[in-house]
Short mmCIF file of C-alpha atoms in Angstrom, two decimals:
data_model
loop_
_atom_site.label_atom_id
_atom_site.label_comp_id
_atom_site.label_asym_id
_atom_site.label_seq_id
_atom_site.Cartn_x
_atom_site.Cartn_y
_atom_site.Cartn_z
CA MET A 11 -84.27 -74.29 135.86
CA VAL A 12 -86.06 -71.00 136.81
CA VAL A 13 -84.32 -68.70 139.51
CA SER A 14 -85.43 -65.44 140.74
CA SER A 15 -85.92 -63.16 143.83
CA SER A 16 -89.65 -62.14 145.32
CA GLY A 17 -91.36 -58.82 144.38
CA GLY A 18 -91.03 -57.85 140.51
CA HIS A 19 -89.08 -60.08 139.84
CA PHE A 20 -91.06 -63.22 140.42
CA SER A 21 -94.32 -61.36 139.27
CA GLN A 22 -93.41 -61.43 135.95
CA ILE A 23 -91.61 -64.76 135.80
CA SER A 24 -94.17 -66.36 137.37
CA MET A 25 -96.19 -66.26 134.43
CA LEU A 26 -93.57 -68.26 132.62
CA LEU A 27 -93.61 -70.61 134.91
CA LYS A 28 -96.92 -71.09 134.57
CA VAL A 29 -96.53 -72.65 131.60
CA ILE A 30 -93.51 -74.65 131.61
CA GLU A 31 -93.91 -75.17 135.80
CA ARG A 32 -94.04 -79.43 135.26
CA ASP A 33 -90.47 -79.40 133.47
CA SER A 34 -89.12 -77.02 136.45
CA VAL A 35 -87.10 -76.41 139.67
CA LEU A 36 -87.85 -73.24 140.95
CA ILE A 37 -84.81 -71.50 143.19
CA LEU A 38 -86.02 -68.71 145.24
CA ASN A 39 -84.35 -66.37 147.64
CA GLU A 40 -87.07 -64.96 149.55
CA LYS A 41 -90.54 -66.66 150.56
CA VAL A 42 -93.01 -66.20 148.08
CA HIS A 43 -97.38 -66.02 148.03
CA LEU A 44 -97.67 -68.69 145.22
CA SER A 45 -96.81 -71.94 145.64
CA PHE A 46 -95.97 -74.32 142.30
CA SER A 47 -95.88 -78.17 142.38
CA CYS A 48 -92.23 -78.06 140.64
CA PRO A 49 -89.36 -78.83 143.11
CA THR A 50 -88.70 -74.94 144.79
CA HIS A 51 -85.89 -74.48 146.96
CA LYS A 52 -85.11 -71.17 148.58
CA ILE A 53 -81.34 -69.86 149.11
CA ILE A 54 -80.29 -67.28 151.88
CA HIS A 55 -81.12 -63.76 150.40
CA THR A 56 -77.98 -61.61 151.19
CA ASN A 57 -76.90 -57.65 149.64
CA SER A 58 -73.47 -58.38 150.71
CA TYR A 59 -70.78 -58.82 148.11
CA PHE A 60 -69.03 -61.41 149.95
CA LEU A 61 -71.92 -63.13 150.55
CA MET A 62 -72.81 -63.51 147.11
CA VAL A 63 -69.73 -65.47 146.34
CA PHE A 64 -71.88 -68.38 148.53
CA HIS A 65 -74.17 -68.24 145.10
CA ILE A 66 -71.81 -69.91 143.42
CA PHE A 67 -71.31 -72.94 145.37
CA GLU A 68 -75.58 -73.27 145.38
CA ALA A 69 -75.59 -72.98 142.27
CA ILE A 70 -73.40 -75.37 141.71
CA PHE A 71 -75.34 -78.07 144.54
CA TYR A 72 -78.32 -77.48 142.60
CA ILE A 73 -77.17 -77.70 139.09
CA ILE A 74 -75.51 -81.19 139.94
CA LYS A 75 -78.61 -82.32 141.36
CA TYR A 76 -80.88 -80.99 139.29
CA ARG A 77 -79.51 -81.25 135.91
CA PRO A 78 -81.21 -78.26 133.78
CA GLU A 79 -81.02 -77.76 130.35
CA VAL A 80 -81.37 -74.38 130.82
CA ILE A 81 -81.73 -71.17 133.53
CA ILE A 82 -84.05 -69.03 132.88
CA THR A 83 -83.91 -65.64 135.88
CA SER A 84 -85.33 -62.43 135.73
CA GLY A 85 -82.67 -61.41 138.30
CA ALA A 86 -81.63 -60.07 140.63
CA ALA A 87 -77.85 -61.13 141.57
CA PRO A 88 -78.46 -64.96 142.77
CA GLY A 89 -80.06 -65.40 139.24
CA ALA A 90 -76.95 -64.17 137.43
CA ILE A 91 -74.52 -65.88 139.23
CA PHE A 92 -76.84 -69.17 138.84
CA GLY A 93 -76.81 -68.16 134.92
CA MET A 94 -73.18 -67.66 134.74
CA VAL A 95 -71.74 -71.06 136.74
CA ALA A 96 -74.89 -72.90 134.48
CA LYS A 97 -73.48 -71.78 131.33
CA TYR A 98 -69.27 -71.54 132.00
CA PHE A 99 -68.53 -74.64 134.22
CA PHE A 100 -71.74 -77.04 132.87
CA GLY A 101 -72.39 -75.51 128.78
CA LYS A 102 -76.07 -75.11 129.87
CA LYS A 103 -78.24 -72.40 128.69
CA PHE A 104 -78.31 -68.82 130.63
CA LEU A 105 -81.90 -66.66 129.73
CA PHE A 106 -82.03 -63.69 131.32
CA ILE A 107 -85.42 -61.67 131.11
CA GLU A 108 -84.73 -58.26 131.92
CA SER A 109 -87.59 -56.75 134.41
CA PHE A 110 -90.34 -54.61 133.08
CA SER A 111 -89.12 -51.63 135.66
CA ARG A 112 -86.21 -51.11 133.27
CA VAL A 113 -87.17 -48.73 130.80
CA LEU A 114 -83.81 -46.89 129.77
CA THR A 115 -80.89 -48.82 131.54
CA PRO A 116 -79.92 -52.37 132.97
CA SER A 117 -80.20 -53.69 136.51
CA LEU A 118 -77.05 -54.54 137.84
CA SER A 119 -77.63 -58.44 137.21
CA GLY A 120 -78.98 -57.83 133.51
CA LYS A 121 -75.97 -55.86 132.78
CA ILE A 122 -73.84 -58.64 134.00
CA ALA A 123 -76.65 -61.03 131.78
CA SER A 124 -76.05 -58.76 128.68
CA ILE A 125 -72.39 -59.60 128.44
CA PHE A 126 -72.77 -63.11 129.67
CA ALA A 127 -76.05 -64.74 129.02
CA THR A 128 -76.89 -66.94 126.18
CA GLU A 129 -79.34 -64.66 125.78
CA TYR A 130 -81.10 -60.91 127.37
CA ILE A 131 -84.19 -60.06 126.44
CA CYS A 132 -85.27 -56.93 127.57
CA GLN A 133 -88.90 -55.53 127.25
CA HIS A 134 -88.37 -51.68 126.72
CA GLU A 135 -86.95 -50.45 123.02
CA LYS A 136 -85.06 -47.58 124.32
CA LEU A 137 -82.97 -50.15 126.64
CA ALA A 138 -82.67 -52.88 123.81
CA SER A 139 -80.87 -50.51 121.25
CA SER A 140 -78.82 -49.44 123.64
CA ILE A 141 -76.95 -53.18 124.48
CA LYS A 142 -75.86 -54.72 121.32
CA SER A 143 -76.63 -58.11 122.54
CA ALA A 144 -80.40 -57.62 124.04
CA THR A 145 -83.46 -59.27 122.07
CA PHE A 146 -87.09 -56.85 122.47
CA ILE A 147 -89.91 -58.32 123.27
CA LYS A 148 -93.20 -56.19 123.68
CA THR A 149 -94.95 -56.43 126.30
CA ILE A 150 -97.26 -54.11 126.21
CA CYS A 151 -99.99 -53.66 123.65
CA MET B 25 -114.44 -45.38 148.53
CA LEU B 26 -111.73 -48.27 149.24
CA ILE B 27 -108.11 -47.72 148.74
CA TYR B 28 -105.75 -50.30 148.48
CA VAL B 29 -102.27 -49.01 149.01
CA ILE B 30 -98.84 -51.05 148.17
CA VAL B 31 -95.72 -50.65 150.07
CA GLY B 32 -93.43 -53.15 147.50
CA ASN B 33 -91.34 -55.90 149.60
CA ASP B 34 -88.03 -54.34 149.24
CA ARG B 35 -86.51 -54.33 153.42
CA ARG B 36 -86.51 -50.68 153.02
CA PRO B 37 -89.55 -48.96 155.17
CA PHE B 38 -90.98 -46.53 152.62
CA ASN B 39 -92.93 -44.26 155.51
CA ARG B 40 -93.40 -41.56 152.95
CA LEU B 41 -95.86 -43.04 150.66
CA LEU B 42 -97.98 -43.83 154.15
CA ASP B 43 -97.63 -40.22 155.02
CA GLU B 44 -98.95 -38.70 151.79
CA VAL B 45 -101.60 -41.36 152.03
CA VAL B 46 -102.62 -40.10 155.79
CA GLU B 47 -102.65 -36.50 154.03
CA ILE B 48 -104.93 -37.15 151.08
CA THR B 49 -107.46 -39.07 153.28
CA GLY B 50 -107.58 -36.68 156.01
CA ASP B 51 -109.95 -37.87 158.24
CA ASP B 52 -112.95 -38.66 156.01
CA ASP B 53 -115.09 -41.32 156.95
CA HIS B 54 -116.45 -42.56 154.07
CA ILE B 55 -112.54 -43.66 152.62
CA GLU B 56 -111.71 -46.87 153.76
CA VAL B 57 -107.96 -47.87 153.22
CA VAL B 58 -106.23 -51.34 152.85
CA VAL B 59 -102.63 -51.80 153.22
CA GLN B 60 -100.13 -53.86 152.24
CA ASN B 61 -97.58 -52.89 154.05
CA GLY B 62 -94.47 -55.28 153.86
CA HIS B 63 -91.38 -53.90 155.71
CA THR B 64 -92.49 -50.62 156.61
CA PRO B 65 -94.23 -50.18 160.49
CA GLN B 66 -97.93 -50.16 160.69
CA PHE B 67 -99.74 -47.80 162.56
CA GLN B 68 -103.07 -47.36 164.47
CA ARG B 69 -105.46 -45.56 162.30
CA LYS B 70 -109.38 -45.45 161.73
CA ASN B 71 -110.80 -47.65 158.99
CA TRP B 72 -107.40 -48.79 158.02
CA SER B 73 -106.68 -52.49 157.82
CA TRP B 74 -103.17 -54.14 157.45
CA SER B 75 -101.38 -57.36 156.00
CA ARG B 76 -97.67 -57.61 155.86
CA PHE B 77 -98.77 -59.47 152.74
CA PHE B 78 -101.80 -60.89 151.43
CA ASP B 79 -101.55 -64.35 149.41
CA SER B 80 -102.10 -63.57 145.62
CA LYS B 81 -105.88 -64.24 145.57
CA GLN B 82 -106.24 -61.75 148.08
CA HIS B 83 -104.18 -59.49 147.00
CA ILE B 84 -106.31 -59.74 143.53
CA LYS B 85 -109.66 -59.27 145.46
CA ASN B 86 -107.90 -56.51 147.07
CA LEU B 87 -107.55 -54.78 143.52
CA THR B 88 -110.79 -55.30 142.06
CA GLN B 89 -112.63 -54.21 144.98
CA SER B 90 -110.70 -51.30 145.38
CA ASN B 91 -111.52 -47.76 143.96
CA LEU B 92 -108.05 -46.74 143.85
CA VAL B 93 -104.52 -48.07 144.56
CA ILE B 94 -101.94 -45.62 145.78
CA ALA B 95 -98.56 -47.86 145.40
CA HIS B 96 -94.74 -47.57 145.00
CA ALA B 97 -93.19 -47.51 141.54
CA GLY B 98 -92.41 -51.24 141.77
CA ALA B 99 -92.87 -53.10 138.14
CA GLY B 100 -95.02 -56.62 139.91
CA THR B 101 -97.66 -53.86 141.05
CA LEU B 102 -97.72 -51.69 137.83
CA ILE B 103 -98.17 -55.08 136.42
CA ASP B 104 -101.06 -56.44 138.24
CA CYS B 105 -103.39 -53.04 138.22
CA ILE B 106 -103.09 -52.53 134.52
CA ASN B 107 -104.20 -55.86 134.34
CA HIS B 108 -106.78 -55.26 136.33
CA LYS B 109 -108.22 -52.53 134.25
CA LYS B 110 -106.47 -50.03 137.07
CA ARG B 111 -104.35 -46.75 137.25
CA PRO B 112 -102.24 -46.63 140.09
CA LEU B 113 -101.64 -43.60 141.84
CA LEU B 114 -97.45 -44.01 141.91
CA LEU B 115 -94.65 -42.24 144.62
CA PRO B 116 -91.44 -44.10 143.46
CA ARG B 117 -88.97 -45.37 146.20
CA LEU B 118 -86.01 -42.99 145.95
CA LYS B 119 -82.47 -43.51 147.02
CA GLN B 120 -82.31 -40.44 148.75
CA TYR B 121 -84.97 -41.61 151.69
CA ASP B 122 -83.02 -44.85 151.76
CA GLU B 123 -86.30 -46.34 150.24
CA HIS B 124 -84.54 -48.52 147.47
CA LYS B 125 -80.68 -49.72 147.06
CA ASN B 126 -81.56 -47.20 143.86
CA ASP B 127 -83.47 -44.94 141.72
CA HIS B 128 -84.86 -47.23 139.19
CA GLN B 129 -87.97 -47.23 140.17
CA LEU B 130 -87.85 -43.70 138.88
CA GLU B 131 -87.89 -45.38 135.61
CA ILE B 132 -91.19 -46.93 135.10
CA TYR B 133 -92.45 -44.37 137.14
CA HIS B 134 -91.91 -42.18 134.13
CA TYR B 135 -92.57 -44.58 131.43
CA ALA B 136 -95.76 -45.55 133.10
CA LEU B 137 -96.95 -41.48 133.47
CA ASP B 138 -95.94 -40.83 129.35
CA LYS B 139 -98.36 -43.65 128.48
CA ASN B 140 -100.98 -43.01 130.71
CA LEU B 141 -100.73 -46.28 132.79
CA ALA B 142 -100.47 -44.25 135.90
CA SER B 143 -100.47 -40.83 137.83
CA PRO B 144 -98.64 -39.03 140.08
CA LEU B 145 -99.59 -39.99 144.20
CA SER B 146 -101.44 -36.12 144.69
CA LYS B 147 -104.69 -35.22 146.21
CA ASP B 148 -105.40 -34.22 142.11
CA GLY B 149 -104.73 -37.85 141.17
CA ILE B 150 -107.63 -38.78 143.22
CA LEU B 151 -109.61 -36.73 141.21
CA LEU B 152 -108.16 -37.19 137.73
CA ASN B 153 -108.43 -41.39 138.21
CA ASP B 154 -112.22 -41.24 138.46
CA ASN B 155 -112.67 -41.29 135.63
CA PHE B 156 -109.68 -43.55 133.42
CA GLU B 157 -109.61 -46.45 131.53
CA VAL B 158 -106.97 -47.96 131.15
CA THR B 159 -107.15 -49.45 127.77
CA LYS B 160 -103.68 -50.82 127.54
CA SER B 161 -102.85 -54.10 128.78
CA TYR B 162 -99.88 -56.33 130.23
CA ASN B 163 -98.57 -59.51 127.66
CA PHE B 164 -95.90 -62.11 128.53
CA ASN B 165 -97.16 -64.76 126.35
CA SER B 166 -95.05 -63.12 123.87
CA ILE B 167 -92.26 -63.63 125.88
CA ILE B 168 -93.32 -67.25 126.64
CA ASN B 169 -93.70 -68.10 123.68
CA TYR B 170 -90.27 -66.65 122.45
CA VAL B 171 -88.66 -68.84 125.80
CA ILE B 172 -90.79 -71.96 124.50
CA ASN B 173 -89.72 -71.98 121.15
CA LYS B 174 -86.42 -71.10 121.42
CA PHE B 175 -85.32 -73.60 124.19
#
């Protein structure tokens, strides 16, 4: 199950999605202008902390519906919430890919993920060295 | 000369970027401007065309056809530019002007300038950008391979 917000979050993870499309479910919180053949669901878009709670229920619903083995997300907040629900309520793997835009400091969802995710991947060496649990993978060459 | 302007998809408007582009292009009739304006209001201007969001095909077409890209300092935009051999002129969205929820765009902005992947948005930037080749590329395959092997 791939969970992503739009913009940079999605443009990065869509490259992965192209490869694993057949075995995936895609959860978005805003419309994107690329279509994939896998089942795709749009969840609510919110910036309020109160409504974030709603994502917990959405996560439970979709995880029961699709029974994914692993949640992969690049943020933002809804992705981290889906990941935590999957890991702690359902014992699934939670993989977080930090955005290329984060060179020195983690995003809010990344900060959460660096503590709770099964694996936290980031794309800059400096950021990776400041977070114990991080796996650094180079993407600029 | 075709300039492609990308404002980003954040819901906050980014008028400062468009004001700068107006300033830089002035009344030059040889400059054509295509703007993906997202949630920033459009306005009337000669030789400018607009779309809130281009579909990805048209976006790539705009990128390849343009002589210059001017954009917010967003990761998705920067990656697209690098992979189409464009060195964009960037202006980061800042919290102080209510253009983003925080100042995280400054990180990738300084990184990109540092690695010669972008120039700061200014009139000199246009000249600088003329004879510059981006030799690096952004490659997500390393992450894809890692993820597939691992899970």
